[in-house]
PDB file of C-alpha atoms and ligand atoms in Angstrom:
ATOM      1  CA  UNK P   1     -96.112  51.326 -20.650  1.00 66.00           C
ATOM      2  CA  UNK P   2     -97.699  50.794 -24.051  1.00 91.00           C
ATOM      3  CA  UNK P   3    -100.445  53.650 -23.714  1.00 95.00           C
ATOM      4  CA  UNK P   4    -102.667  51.295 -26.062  1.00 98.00           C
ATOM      5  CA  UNK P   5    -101.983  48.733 -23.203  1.00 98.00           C
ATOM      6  CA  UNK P   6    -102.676  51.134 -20.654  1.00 98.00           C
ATOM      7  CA  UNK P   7    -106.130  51.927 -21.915  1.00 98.00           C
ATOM      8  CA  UNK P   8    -107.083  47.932 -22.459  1.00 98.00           C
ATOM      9  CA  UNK P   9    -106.206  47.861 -18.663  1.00 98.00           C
ATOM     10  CA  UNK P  10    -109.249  49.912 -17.471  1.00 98.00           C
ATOM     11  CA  UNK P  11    -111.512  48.560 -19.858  1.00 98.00           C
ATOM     12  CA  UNK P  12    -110.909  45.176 -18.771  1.00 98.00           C
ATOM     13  CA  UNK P  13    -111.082  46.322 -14.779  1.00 98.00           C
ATOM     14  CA  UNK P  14    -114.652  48.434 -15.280  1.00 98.00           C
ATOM     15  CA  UNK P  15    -116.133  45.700 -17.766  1.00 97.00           C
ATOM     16  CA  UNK P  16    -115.256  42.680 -14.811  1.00 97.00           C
ATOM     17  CA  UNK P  17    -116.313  44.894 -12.279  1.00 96.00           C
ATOM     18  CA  UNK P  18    -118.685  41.893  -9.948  1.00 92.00           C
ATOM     19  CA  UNK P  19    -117.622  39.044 -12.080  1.00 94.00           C
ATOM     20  CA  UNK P  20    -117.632  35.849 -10.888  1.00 93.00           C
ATOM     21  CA  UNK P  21    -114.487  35.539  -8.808  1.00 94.00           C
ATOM     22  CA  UNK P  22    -112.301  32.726 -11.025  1.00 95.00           C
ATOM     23  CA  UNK P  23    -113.022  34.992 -13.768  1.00 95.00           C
ATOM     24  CA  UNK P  24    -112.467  38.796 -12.936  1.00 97.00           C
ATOM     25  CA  UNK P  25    -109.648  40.966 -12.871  1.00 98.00           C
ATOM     26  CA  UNK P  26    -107.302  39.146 -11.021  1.00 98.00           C
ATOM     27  CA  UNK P  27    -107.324  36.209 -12.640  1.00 98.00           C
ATOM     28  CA  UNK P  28    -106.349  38.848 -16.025  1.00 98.00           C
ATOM     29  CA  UNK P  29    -103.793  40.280 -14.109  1.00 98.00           C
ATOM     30  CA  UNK P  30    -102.443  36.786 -13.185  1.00 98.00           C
ATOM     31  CA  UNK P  31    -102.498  35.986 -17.133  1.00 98.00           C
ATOM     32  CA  UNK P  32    -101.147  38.753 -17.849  1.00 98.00           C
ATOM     33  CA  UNK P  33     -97.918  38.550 -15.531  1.00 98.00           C
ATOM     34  CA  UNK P  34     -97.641  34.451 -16.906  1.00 98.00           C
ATOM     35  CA  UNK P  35     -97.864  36.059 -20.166  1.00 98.00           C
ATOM     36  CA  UNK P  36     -94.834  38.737 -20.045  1.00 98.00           C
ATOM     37  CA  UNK P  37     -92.747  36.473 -17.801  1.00 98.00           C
ATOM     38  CA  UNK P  38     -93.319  33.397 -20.821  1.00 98.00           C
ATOM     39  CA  UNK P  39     -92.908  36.217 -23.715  1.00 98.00           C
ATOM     40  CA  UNK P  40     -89.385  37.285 -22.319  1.00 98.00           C
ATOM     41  CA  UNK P  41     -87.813  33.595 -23.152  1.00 98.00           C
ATOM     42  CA  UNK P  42     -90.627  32.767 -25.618  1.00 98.00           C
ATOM     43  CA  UNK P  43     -89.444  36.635 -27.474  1.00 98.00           C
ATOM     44  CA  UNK P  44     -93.059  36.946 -29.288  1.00 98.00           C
ATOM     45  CA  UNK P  45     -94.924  40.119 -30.277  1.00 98.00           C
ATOM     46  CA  UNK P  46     -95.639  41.806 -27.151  1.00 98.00           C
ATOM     47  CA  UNK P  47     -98.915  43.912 -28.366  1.00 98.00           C
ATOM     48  CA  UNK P  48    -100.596  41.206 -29.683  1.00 98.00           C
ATOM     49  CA  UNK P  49     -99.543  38.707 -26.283  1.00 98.00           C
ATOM     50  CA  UNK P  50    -100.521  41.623 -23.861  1.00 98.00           C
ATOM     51  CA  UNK P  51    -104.111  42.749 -25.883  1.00 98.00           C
ATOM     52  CA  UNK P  52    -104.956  38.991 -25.663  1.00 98.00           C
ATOM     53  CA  UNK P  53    -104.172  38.036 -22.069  1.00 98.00           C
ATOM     54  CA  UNK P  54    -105.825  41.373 -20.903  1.00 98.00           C
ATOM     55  CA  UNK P  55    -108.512  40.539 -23.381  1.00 98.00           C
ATOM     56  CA  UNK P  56    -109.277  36.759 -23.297  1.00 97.00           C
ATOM     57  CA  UNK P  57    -112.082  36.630 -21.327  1.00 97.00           C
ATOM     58  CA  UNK P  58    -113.526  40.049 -21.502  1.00 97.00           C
ATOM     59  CA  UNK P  59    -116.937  38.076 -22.233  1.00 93.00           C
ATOM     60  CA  UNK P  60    -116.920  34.416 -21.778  1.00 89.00           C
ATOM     61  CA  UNK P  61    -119.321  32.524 -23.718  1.00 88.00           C
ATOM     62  CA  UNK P  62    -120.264  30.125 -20.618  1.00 85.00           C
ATOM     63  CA  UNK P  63    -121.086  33.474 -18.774  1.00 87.00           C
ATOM     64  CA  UNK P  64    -123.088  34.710 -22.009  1.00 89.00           C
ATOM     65  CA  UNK P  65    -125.543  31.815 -23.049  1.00 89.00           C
ATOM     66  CA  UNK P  66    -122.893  29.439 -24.877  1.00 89.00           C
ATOM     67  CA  UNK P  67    -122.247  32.338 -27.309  1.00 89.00           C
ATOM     68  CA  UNK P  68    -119.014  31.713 -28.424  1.00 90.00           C
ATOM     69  CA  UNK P  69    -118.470  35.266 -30.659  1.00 92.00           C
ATOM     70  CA  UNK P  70    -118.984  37.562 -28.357  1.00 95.00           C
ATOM     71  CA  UNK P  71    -115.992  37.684 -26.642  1.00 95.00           C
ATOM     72  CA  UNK P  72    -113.508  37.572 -29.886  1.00 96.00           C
ATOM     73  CA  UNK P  73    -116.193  40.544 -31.211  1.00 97.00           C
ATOM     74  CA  UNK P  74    -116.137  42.604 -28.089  1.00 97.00           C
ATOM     75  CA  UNK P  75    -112.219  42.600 -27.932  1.00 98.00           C
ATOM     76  CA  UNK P  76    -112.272  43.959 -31.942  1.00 98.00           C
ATOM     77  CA  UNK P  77    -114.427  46.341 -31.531  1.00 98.00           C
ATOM     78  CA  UNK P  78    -112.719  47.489 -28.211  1.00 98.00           C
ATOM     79  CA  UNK P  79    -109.585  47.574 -29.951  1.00 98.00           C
ATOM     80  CA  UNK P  80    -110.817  49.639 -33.564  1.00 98.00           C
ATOM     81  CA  UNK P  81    -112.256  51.826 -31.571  1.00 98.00           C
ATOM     82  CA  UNK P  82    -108.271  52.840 -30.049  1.00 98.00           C
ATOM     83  CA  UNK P  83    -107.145  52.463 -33.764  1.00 98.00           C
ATOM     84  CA  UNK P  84    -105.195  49.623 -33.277  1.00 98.00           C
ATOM     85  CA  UNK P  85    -103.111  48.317 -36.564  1.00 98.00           C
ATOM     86  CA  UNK P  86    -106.031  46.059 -38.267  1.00 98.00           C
ATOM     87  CA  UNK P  87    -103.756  42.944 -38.354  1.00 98.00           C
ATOM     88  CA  UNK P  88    -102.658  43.260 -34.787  1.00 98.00           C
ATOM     89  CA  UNK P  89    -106.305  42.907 -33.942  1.00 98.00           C
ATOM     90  CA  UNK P  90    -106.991  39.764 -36.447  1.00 98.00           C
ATOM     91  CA  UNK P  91    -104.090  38.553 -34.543  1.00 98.00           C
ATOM     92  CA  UNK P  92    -105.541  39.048 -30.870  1.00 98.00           C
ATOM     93  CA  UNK P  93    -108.730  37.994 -32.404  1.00 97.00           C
ATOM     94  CA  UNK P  94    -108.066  34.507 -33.513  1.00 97.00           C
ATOM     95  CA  UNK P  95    -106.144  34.024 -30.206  1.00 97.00           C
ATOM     96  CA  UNK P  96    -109.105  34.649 -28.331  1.00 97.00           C
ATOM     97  CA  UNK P  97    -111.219  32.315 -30.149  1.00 95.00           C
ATOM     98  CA  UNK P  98    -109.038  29.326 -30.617  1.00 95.00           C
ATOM     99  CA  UNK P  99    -107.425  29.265 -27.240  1.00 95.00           C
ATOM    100  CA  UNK P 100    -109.641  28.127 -24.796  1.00 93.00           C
ATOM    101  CA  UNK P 101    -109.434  24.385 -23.440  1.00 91.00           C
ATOM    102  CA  UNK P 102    -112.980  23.619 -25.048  1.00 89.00           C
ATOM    103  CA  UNK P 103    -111.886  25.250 -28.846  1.00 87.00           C
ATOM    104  CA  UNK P 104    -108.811  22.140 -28.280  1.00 87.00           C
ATOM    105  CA  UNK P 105    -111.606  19.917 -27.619  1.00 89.00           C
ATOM    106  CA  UNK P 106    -113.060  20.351 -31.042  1.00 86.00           C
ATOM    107  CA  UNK P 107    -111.251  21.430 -34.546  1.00 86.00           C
ATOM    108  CA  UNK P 108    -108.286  23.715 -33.914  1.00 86.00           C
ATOM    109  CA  UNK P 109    -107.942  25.984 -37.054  1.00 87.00           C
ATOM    110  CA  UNK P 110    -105.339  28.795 -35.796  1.00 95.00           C
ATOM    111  CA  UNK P 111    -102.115  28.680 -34.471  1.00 95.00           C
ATOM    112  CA  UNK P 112     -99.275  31.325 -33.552  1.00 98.00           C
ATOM    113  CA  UNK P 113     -96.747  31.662 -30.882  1.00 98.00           C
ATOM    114  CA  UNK P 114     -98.009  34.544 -29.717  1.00 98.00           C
ATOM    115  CA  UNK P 115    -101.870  32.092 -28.894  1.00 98.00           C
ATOM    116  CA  UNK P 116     -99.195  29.289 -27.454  1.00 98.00           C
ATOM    117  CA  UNK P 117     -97.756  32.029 -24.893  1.00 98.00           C
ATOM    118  CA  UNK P 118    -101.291  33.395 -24.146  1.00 98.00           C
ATOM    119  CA  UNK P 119    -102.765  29.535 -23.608  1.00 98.00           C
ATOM    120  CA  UNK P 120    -100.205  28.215 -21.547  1.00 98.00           C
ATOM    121  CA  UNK P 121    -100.599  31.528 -19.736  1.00 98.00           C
ATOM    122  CA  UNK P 122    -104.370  31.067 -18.557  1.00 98.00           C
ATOM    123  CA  UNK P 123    -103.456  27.033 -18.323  1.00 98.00           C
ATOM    124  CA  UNK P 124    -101.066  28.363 -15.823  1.00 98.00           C
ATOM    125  CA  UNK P 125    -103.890  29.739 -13.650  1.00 98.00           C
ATOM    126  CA  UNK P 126    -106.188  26.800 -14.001  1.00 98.00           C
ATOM    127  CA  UNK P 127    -103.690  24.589 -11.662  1.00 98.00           C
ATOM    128  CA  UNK P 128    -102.206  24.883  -8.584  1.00 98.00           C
ATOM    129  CA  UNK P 129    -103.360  26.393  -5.516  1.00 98.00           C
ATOM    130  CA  UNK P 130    -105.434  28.965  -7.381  1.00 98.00           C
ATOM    131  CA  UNK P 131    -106.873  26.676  -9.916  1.00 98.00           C
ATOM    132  CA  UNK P 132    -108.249  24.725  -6.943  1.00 98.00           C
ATOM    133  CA  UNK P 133    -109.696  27.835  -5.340  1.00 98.00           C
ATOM    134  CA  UNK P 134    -110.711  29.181  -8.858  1.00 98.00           C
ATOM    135  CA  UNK P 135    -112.323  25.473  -9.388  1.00 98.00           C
ATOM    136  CA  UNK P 136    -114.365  25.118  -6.068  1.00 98.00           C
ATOM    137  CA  UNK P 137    -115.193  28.722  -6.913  1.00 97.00           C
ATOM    138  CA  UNK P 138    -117.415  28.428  -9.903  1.00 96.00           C
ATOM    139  CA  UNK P 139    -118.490  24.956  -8.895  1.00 97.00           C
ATOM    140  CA  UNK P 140    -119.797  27.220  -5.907  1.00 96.00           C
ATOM    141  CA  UNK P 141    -121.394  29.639  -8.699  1.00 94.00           C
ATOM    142  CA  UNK P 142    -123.005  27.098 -10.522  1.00 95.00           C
ATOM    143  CA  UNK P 143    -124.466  25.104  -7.358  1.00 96.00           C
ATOM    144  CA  UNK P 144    -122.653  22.090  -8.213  1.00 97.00           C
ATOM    145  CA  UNK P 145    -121.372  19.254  -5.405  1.00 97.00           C
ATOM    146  CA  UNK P 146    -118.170  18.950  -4.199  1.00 98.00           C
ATOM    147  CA  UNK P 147    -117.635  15.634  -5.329  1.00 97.00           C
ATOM    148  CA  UNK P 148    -120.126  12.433  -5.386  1.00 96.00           C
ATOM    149  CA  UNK P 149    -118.798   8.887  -6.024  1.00 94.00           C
ATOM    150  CA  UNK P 150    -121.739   7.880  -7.609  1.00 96.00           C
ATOM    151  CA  UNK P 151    -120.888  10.193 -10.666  1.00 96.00           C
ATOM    152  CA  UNK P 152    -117.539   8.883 -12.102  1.00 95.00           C
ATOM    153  CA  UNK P 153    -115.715  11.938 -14.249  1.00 94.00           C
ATOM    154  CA  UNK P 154    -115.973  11.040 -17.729  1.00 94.00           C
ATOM    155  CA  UNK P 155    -112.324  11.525 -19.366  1.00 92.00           C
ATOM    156  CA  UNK P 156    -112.973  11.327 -22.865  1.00 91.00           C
ATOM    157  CA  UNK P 157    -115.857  14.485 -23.243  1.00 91.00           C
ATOM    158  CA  UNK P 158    -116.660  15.831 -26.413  1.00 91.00           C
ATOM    159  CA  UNK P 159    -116.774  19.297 -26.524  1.00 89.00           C
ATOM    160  CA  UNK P 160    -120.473  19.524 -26.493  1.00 91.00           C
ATOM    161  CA  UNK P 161    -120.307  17.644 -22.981  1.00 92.00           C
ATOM    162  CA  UNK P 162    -117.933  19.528 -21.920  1.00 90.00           C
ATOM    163  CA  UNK P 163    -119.798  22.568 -21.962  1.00 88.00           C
ATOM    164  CA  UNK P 164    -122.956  21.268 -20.856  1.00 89.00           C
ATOM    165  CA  UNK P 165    -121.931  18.871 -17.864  1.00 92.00           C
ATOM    166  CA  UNK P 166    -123.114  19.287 -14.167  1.00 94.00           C
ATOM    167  CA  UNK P 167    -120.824  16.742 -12.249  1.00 96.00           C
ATOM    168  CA  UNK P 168    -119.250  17.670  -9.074  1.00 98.00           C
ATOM    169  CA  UNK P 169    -116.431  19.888  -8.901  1.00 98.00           C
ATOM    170  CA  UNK P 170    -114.047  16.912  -7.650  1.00 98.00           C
ATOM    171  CA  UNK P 171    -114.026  15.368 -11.688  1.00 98.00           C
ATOM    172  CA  UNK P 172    -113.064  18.498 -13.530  1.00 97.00           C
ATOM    173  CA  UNK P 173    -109.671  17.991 -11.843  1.00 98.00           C
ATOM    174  CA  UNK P 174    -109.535  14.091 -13.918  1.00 97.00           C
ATOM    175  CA  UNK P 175    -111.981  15.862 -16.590  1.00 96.00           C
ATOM    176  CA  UNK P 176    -109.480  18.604 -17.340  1.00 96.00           C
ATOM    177  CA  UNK P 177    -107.031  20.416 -14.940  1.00 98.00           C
ATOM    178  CA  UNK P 178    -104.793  17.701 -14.376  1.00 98.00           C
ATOM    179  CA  UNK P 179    -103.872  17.244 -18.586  1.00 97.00           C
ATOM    180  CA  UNK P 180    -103.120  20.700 -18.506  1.00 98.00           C
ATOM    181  CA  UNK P 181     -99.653  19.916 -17.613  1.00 98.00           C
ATOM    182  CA  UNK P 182     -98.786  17.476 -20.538  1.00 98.00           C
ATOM    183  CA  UNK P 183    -100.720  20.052 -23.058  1.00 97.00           C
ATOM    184  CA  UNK P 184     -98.446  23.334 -22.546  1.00 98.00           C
ATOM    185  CA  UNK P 185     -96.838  24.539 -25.368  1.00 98.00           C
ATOM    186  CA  UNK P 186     -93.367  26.350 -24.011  1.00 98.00           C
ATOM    187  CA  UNK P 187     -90.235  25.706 -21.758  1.00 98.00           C
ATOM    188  CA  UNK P 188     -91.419  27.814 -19.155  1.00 98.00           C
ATOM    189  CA  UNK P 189     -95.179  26.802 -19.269  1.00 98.00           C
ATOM    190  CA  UNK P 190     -93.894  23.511 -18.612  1.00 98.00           C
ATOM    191  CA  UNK P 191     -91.473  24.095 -15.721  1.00 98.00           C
ATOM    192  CA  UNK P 192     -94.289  26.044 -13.675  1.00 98.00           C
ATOM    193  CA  UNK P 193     -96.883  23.609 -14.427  1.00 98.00           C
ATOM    194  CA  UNK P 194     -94.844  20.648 -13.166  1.00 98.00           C
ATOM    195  CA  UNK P 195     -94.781  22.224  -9.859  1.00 98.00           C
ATOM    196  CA  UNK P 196     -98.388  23.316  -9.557  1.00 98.00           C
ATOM    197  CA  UNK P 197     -99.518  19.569 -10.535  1.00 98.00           C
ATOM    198  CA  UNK P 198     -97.535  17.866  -8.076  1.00 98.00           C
ATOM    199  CA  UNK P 199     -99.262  20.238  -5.720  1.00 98.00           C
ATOM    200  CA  UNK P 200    -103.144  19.564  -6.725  1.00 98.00           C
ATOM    201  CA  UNK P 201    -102.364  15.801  -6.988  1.00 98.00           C
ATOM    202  CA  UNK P 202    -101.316  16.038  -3.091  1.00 98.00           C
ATOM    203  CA  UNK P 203    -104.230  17.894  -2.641  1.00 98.00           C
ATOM    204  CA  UNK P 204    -106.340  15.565  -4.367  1.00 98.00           C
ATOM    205  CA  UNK P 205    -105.244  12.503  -2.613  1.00 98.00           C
ATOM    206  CA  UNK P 206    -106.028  14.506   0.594  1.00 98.00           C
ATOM    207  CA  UNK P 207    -109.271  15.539  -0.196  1.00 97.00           C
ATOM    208  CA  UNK P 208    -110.279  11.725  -1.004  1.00 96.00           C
ATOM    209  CA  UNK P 209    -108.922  10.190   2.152  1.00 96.00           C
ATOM    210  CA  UNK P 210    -110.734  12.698   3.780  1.00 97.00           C
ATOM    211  CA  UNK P 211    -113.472  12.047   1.902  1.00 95.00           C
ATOM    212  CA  UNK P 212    -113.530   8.570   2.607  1.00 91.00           C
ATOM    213  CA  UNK P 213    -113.299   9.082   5.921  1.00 91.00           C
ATOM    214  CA  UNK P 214    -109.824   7.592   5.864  1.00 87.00           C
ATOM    215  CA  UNK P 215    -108.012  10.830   7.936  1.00 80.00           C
TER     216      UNK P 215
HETATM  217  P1  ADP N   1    -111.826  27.328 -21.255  1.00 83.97           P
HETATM  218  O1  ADP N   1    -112.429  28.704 -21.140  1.00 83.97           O
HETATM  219  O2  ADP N   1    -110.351  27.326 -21.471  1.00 83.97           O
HETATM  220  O3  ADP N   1    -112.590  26.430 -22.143  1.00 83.97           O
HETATM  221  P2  ADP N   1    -113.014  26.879 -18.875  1.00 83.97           P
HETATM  222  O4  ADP N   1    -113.613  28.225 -19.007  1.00 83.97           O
HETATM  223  O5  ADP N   1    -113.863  25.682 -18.990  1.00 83.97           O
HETATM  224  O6  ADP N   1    -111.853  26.716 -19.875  1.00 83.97           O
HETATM  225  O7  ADP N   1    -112.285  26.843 -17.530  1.00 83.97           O
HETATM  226  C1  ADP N   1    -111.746  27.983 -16.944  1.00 83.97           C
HETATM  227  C2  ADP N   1    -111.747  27.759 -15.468  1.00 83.97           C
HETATM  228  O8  ADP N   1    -113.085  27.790 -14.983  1.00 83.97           O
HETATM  229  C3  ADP N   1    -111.257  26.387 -15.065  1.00 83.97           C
HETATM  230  O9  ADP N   1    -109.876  26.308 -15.011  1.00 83.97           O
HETATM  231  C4  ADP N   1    -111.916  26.212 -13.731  1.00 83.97           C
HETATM  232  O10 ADP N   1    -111.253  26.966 -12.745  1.00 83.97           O
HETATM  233  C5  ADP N   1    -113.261  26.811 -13.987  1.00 83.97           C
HETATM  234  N1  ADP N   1    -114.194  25.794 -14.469  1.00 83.97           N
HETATM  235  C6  ADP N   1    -114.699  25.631 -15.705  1.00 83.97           C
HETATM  236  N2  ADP N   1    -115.528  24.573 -15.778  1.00 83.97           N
HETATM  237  C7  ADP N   1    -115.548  24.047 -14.540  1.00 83.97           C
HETATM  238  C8  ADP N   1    -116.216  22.943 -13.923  1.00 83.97           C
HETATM  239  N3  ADP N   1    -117.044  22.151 -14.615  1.00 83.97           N
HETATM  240  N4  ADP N   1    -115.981  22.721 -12.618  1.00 83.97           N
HETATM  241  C9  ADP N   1    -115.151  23.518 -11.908  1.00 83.97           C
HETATM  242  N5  ADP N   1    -114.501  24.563 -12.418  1.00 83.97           N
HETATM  243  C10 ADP N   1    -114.690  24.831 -13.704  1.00 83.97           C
HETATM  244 NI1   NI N   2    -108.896  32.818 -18.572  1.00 83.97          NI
END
C-alpha cells in the first residue's frame, strides 16, 4: 500500500487511542473499507478518498468545544508535514470540512466526488446495527436518556440546534439517522443503506412496543 497511506494509518490509530467508542479507530477503519469498496464503482482519486476517510474525524469539533477548524487544520498539517502534493491536501481538506451531516445542515460551499464517496462512506456507519450501537454509545457518553415521550424529536433543527440539543437518544434516529438513506450520493451508498434502514426501523418499532410496555 500507498506508503503515504500507510503512515496516515498510525497517526490516526495513536491520535484515537481512548476515544470515545462511536468515534475511534474502528469506526475509521469501517469508513475506510465503505470508502475503497464505493471508490472501485464510483473510480475517484484514491489518495485524496483514502487521506479523508482515515482523516475525517481525527479531531471532531463536538469532542473539541464546537471548534469546527481543528480537525480540517490538524489533517493539513499532518499531511505537509509527509509532503503531500499541496492540492491533494486542499482536496482532503475541504472534504473534511464540508462533509459532516451538520455542514449539510447549514450552507454547503464544496463539492467533489471524491467528498460524495467519503460522506456516504461515514453515512454508511451511522445506520444499521452499528449506527444503533454507535448511537446508544455516545448518548451513553453524554449522559443522555434513552428515550422520553415527553420530549418529541424535533425534525426540522437548524444547525445551531443540532449541535447543541440534549434529547434522548431514541429522537436522533427521526432527528437524523433515518434521512440518511434518502441523502446518499452513489449507487452503492444507496444499495447498502436500503438494507441497514429496513433493519433500524424494525428495531425501532421494537424498542417502542417494548417501551410501551406492549411486548
Ligand atoms: P456529523 O459529524 O456528520 O455532523 P455527528 O457527529 O452528529 O454527525 O454524528 C456522528 C455519529 O455520532 C452519529 O451517527 C451518532 O452515532 C452519534 N451521534 C451524534 N449526535 C448524536 C445524538 N444526539 N444522539 C446519539 N448519537 C449521536
Ligand atoms: Ni465519522
Amino acid at each position: 500500500m500507498n506508503l503515504i497511506i500507510n503512515d496516515t494509518i498510525q497517526f490516526v490509530k495513536e491520535t484515537l487511542a481512548g476515544a470515545e467508542a462511536g468515534h475511534d479507530w474502528f469506526h475509521i477503519e469501517r469508513v475506510f473499507h465503505n470508502a475503497k469498496a464505493i471508490n472501485e464503482t464510483e473510480q475517484g482519486n484514491w489518495l485524496v478518498v483514502a487521506l479523508a476517510a482515515l482523516l475525517h474525524d481525527i479531531a471532531d469539533a463536538k469532542f473539541h468545544n464546537g471548534d469546527e477548524e481543528i480537525g480540517p487544520k490538524t489533517a493539513a498539517d499532518f499531511l505537509t508535514m509527509k509532503g503531500v502534493d499541496p492540492d491533494v491536501i486542499q482536496h482532503v481538506r475541504d472534504i473534511i470540512s464540508n462533509m459532516s451531516y451538520k455542514s449539510s445542515l447549514g450552507e454547503v460551499t464544496f463539492r467533489s466526488k471524491e467528498m460524495e464517496i467519503v460522506q456516504d462512506a461515514d453515512r454508511l456507519d451511522a445506520i444499521g446495527a452499528i449506527g444503533i450501537a454507535r448511537a446508544f454509545t455516545y448518548g451513553g457518553y453524554k449522559n443522555r436518556a434513552l428515550y422520553d415521550p415527553a420530549i418529541p424529536p424535533n425534525l426540522q433543527m437548524s444547525k445551531d440546534e443540532y449541535k447543541n440539543t440534549t434529547a434522548p437518544t431514541i429522537n436522533h434516529f427521526y432527528e437524523k439517522l433515518l434521512k440518511l438513506k434518502d441523502l446518499m450520493n452513489t449507487g452503492k451508498g444507496k444499495a447498502i443503506a436500503a438494507q441497514r434502514h429496513d433493519f433500524m426501523e424494525a428495531y425501532l418499532e421494537q424498542f417502542l412496543q417494548e417501551a410501551e410496555g406492549k411486548r
